[in-house]
Coordinates of C-alpha atoms in Angstrom, one line a residue:
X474 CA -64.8 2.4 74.0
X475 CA -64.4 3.7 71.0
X476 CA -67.6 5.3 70.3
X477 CA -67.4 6.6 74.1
X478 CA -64.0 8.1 73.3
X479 CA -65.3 9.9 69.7
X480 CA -68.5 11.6 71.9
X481 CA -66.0 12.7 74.4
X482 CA -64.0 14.3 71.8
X483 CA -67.0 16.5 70.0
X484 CA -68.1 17.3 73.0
X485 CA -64.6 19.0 74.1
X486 CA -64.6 19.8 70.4
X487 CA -68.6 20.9 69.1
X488 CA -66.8 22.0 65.7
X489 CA -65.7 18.9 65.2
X490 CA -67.4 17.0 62.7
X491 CA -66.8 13.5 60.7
X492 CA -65.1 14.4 57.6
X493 CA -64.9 11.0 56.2
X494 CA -64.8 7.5 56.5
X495 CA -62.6 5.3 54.6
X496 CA -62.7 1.4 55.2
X497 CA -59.2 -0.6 55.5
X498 CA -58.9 -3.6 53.6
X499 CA -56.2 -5.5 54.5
X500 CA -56.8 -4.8 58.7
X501 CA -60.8 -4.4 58.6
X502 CA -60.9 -0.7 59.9
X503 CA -62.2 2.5 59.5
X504 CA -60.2 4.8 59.8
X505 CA -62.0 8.3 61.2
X506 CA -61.3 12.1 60.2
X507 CA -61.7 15.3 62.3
X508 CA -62.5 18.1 60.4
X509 CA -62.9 21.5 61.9
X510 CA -65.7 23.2 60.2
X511 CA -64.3 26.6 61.8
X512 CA -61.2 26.6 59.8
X513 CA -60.0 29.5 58.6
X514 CA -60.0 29.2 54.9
X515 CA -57.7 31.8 52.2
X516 CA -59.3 32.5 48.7
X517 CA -57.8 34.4 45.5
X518 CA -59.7 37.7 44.4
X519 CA -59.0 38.8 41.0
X520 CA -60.0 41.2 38.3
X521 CA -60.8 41.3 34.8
X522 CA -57.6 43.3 34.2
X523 CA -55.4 40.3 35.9
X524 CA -54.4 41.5 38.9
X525 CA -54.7 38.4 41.4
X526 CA -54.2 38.9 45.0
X527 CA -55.2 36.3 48.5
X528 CA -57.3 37.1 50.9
X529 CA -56.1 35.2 54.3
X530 CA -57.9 33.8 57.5
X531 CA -61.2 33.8 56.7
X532 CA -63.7 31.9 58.5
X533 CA -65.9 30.0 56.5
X534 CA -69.0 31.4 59.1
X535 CA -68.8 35.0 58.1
X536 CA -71.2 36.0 55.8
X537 CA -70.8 37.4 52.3
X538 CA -71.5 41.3 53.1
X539 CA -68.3 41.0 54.8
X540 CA -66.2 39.3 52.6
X541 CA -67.7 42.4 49.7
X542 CA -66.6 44.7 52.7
X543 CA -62.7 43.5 52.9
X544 CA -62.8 43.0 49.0
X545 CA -63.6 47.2 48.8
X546 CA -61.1 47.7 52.0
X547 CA -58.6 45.6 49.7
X548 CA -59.3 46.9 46.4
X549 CA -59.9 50.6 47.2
X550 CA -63.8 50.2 45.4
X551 CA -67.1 51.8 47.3
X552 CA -69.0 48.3 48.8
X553 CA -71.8 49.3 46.9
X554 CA -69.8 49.0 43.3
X555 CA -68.4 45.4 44.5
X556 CA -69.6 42.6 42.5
X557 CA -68.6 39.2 43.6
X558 CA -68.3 35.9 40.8
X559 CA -67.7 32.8 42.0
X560 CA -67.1 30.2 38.8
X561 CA -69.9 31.4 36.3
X562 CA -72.3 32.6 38.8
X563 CA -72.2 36.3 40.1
X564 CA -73.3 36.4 43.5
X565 CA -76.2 38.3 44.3
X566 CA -77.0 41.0 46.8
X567 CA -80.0 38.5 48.2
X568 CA -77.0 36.3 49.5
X569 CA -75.5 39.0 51.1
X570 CA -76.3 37.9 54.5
X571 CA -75.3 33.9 53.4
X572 CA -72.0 32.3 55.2
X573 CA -69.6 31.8 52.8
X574 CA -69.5 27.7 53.0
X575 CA -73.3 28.1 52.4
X576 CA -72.5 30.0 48.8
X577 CA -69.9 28.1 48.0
X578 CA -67.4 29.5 48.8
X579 CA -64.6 27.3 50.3
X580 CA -60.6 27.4 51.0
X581 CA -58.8 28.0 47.5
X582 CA -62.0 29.3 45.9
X583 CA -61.3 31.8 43.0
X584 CA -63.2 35.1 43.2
X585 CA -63.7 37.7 40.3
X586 CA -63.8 41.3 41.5
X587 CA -66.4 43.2 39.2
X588 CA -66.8 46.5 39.5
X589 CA -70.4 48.1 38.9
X590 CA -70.1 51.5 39.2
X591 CA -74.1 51.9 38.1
X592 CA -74.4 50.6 41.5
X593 CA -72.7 53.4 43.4
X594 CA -76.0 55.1 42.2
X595 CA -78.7 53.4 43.8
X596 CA -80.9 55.6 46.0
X597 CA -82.6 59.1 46.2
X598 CA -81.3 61.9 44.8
X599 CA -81.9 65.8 44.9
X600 CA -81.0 68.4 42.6
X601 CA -79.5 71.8 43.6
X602 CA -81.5 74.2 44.3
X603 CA -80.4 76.7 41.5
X604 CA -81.6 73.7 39.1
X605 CA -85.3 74.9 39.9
X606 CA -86.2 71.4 38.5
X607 CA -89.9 69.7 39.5
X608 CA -88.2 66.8 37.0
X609 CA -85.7 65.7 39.2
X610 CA -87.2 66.5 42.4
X611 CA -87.5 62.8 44.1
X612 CA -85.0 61.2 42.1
X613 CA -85.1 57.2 43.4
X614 CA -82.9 54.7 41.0
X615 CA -83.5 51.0 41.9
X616 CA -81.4 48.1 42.3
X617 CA -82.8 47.2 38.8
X618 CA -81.7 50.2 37.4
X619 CA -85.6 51.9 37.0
X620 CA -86.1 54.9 38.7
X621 CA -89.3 57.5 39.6
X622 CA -89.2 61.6 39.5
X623 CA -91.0 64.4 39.7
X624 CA -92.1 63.4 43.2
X625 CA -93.0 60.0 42.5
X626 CA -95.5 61.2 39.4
X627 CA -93.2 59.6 37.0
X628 CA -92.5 55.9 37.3
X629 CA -91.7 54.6 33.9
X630 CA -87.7 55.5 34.0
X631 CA -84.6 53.5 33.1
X632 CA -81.2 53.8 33.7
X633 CA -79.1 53.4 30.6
X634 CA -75.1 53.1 30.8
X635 CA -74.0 54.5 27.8
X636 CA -69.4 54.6 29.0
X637 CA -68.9 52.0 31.9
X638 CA -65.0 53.6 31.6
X639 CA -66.6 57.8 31.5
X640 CA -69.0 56.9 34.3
X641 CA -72.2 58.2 32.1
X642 CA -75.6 57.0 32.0
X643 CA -78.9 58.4 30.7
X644 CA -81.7 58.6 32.9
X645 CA -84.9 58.2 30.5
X646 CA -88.5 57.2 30.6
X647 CA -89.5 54.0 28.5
X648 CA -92.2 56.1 26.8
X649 CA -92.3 57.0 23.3
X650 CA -90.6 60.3 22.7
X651 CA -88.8 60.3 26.1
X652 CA -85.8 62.9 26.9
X653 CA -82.3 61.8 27.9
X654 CA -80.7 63.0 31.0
X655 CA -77.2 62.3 30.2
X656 CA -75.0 62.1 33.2
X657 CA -71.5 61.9 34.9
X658 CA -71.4 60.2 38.0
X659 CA -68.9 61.2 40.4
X660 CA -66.0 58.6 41.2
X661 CA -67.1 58.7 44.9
X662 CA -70.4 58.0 44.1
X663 CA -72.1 60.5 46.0
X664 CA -72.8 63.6 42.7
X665 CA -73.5 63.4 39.1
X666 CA -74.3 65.9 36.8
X667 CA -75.7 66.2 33.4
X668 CA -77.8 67.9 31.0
X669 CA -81.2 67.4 29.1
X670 CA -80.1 66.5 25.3
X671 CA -83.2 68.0 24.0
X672 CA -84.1 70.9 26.7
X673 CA -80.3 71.7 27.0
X674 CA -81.3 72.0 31.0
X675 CA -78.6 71.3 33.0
X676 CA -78.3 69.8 36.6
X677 CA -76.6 68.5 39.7
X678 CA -77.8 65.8 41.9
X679 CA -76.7 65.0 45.3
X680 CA -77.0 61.8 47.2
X681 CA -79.2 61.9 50.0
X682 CA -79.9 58.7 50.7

């Protein structure tokens, strides 16, 4: 009877699963826990500078690109410079499409808000046309931070931060004797512009892609 009564009730209830089972000493039961695995869950965001703030009604089935949407709705920071750490380990853009329960993620969990503005600059680039520059033509920076130019004839670049706080990086070959392109990105991530230290060339890139 009783087994009969728990199938009926997972099958009214498929979310339904056995939590845990905890024997009864003194009157030889077991006593049986429904869990609903569809819960909503809340967790705490944070940031390095202390601000601490819930996110509510989550379900633990949505996957982690949308939780790193809702932390940029709620922080006001471009998805692509949201950083997400749960604990010690930062969670990476391969587990974007994970479900929350599957990284770890569960009701109460602590998140650290990082924000990675070298990110926002990820992708091709062009430079005005006024720059007359065969450099800078094809500009494509990499999610590890090396990039290819001059229309894909130079392939040995790396992106330098040189002021996380000034949004400035150098974009410069790993060769011996390489130029720096220092430059300012934009806050909306979508310009930067700079000048060759050595040539004294100046430019303006544009997002394209």
């Amino acid at each position: 009877e009783f087994v009969a009564s728990l199938a009926q009730a997972r099958q009214s209830h498929p979310s339904l699963t056995l939590a845990r089972a905890k024997p009864d000493a003194a009157h030889s039961r077991v006593d049986i826990t429904m869990a609903d695995t569809n819960t909503a869950i809340t967790i705490h965001i944070m940031s390095i500078a202390g601000e601490v703030g819930l996110l509510r009604d989550l379900q633990p089935t949505m996957c982690l690109k949308e939780l790193r949407q809702l932390v940029s709705e709620n922080r006001g920071i471009p998805i692509r410079e949201v950083s997400l750490c749960l604990g010690s380990t930062i969670l990476q853009p391969g587990d974007d499409k994970k479900q929350l329960s599957e990284v770890g993620i569960h009701d109460g969990s602590e998140i650290m808000v990082l924000r990675s503005f070298e990110k926002s600059v990820v992708g091709k680039w062009a430079p005005a046309a006024t720059d007359h520059s065969e450099w800078m033509t094809g500009m494509t920076i990499f999610d590890d931070g090396t990039f290819h130019c001059k229309s894909g004839s130079v392939r040995d670049g790396l992106l330098r931060v040189v002021s996380a706080a000034d949004r400035r990086i150098n974009l410069k070959r790993t060769c011996a004797g390489a130029n720096d392109h220092i430059f300012t990105v934009a806050e909306d991530g979508e310009t930067m512009r700079g000048r060759c230290t050595q040539s004294g060339c100046t430019y303006t890139l544009s997002r394209i892609g």
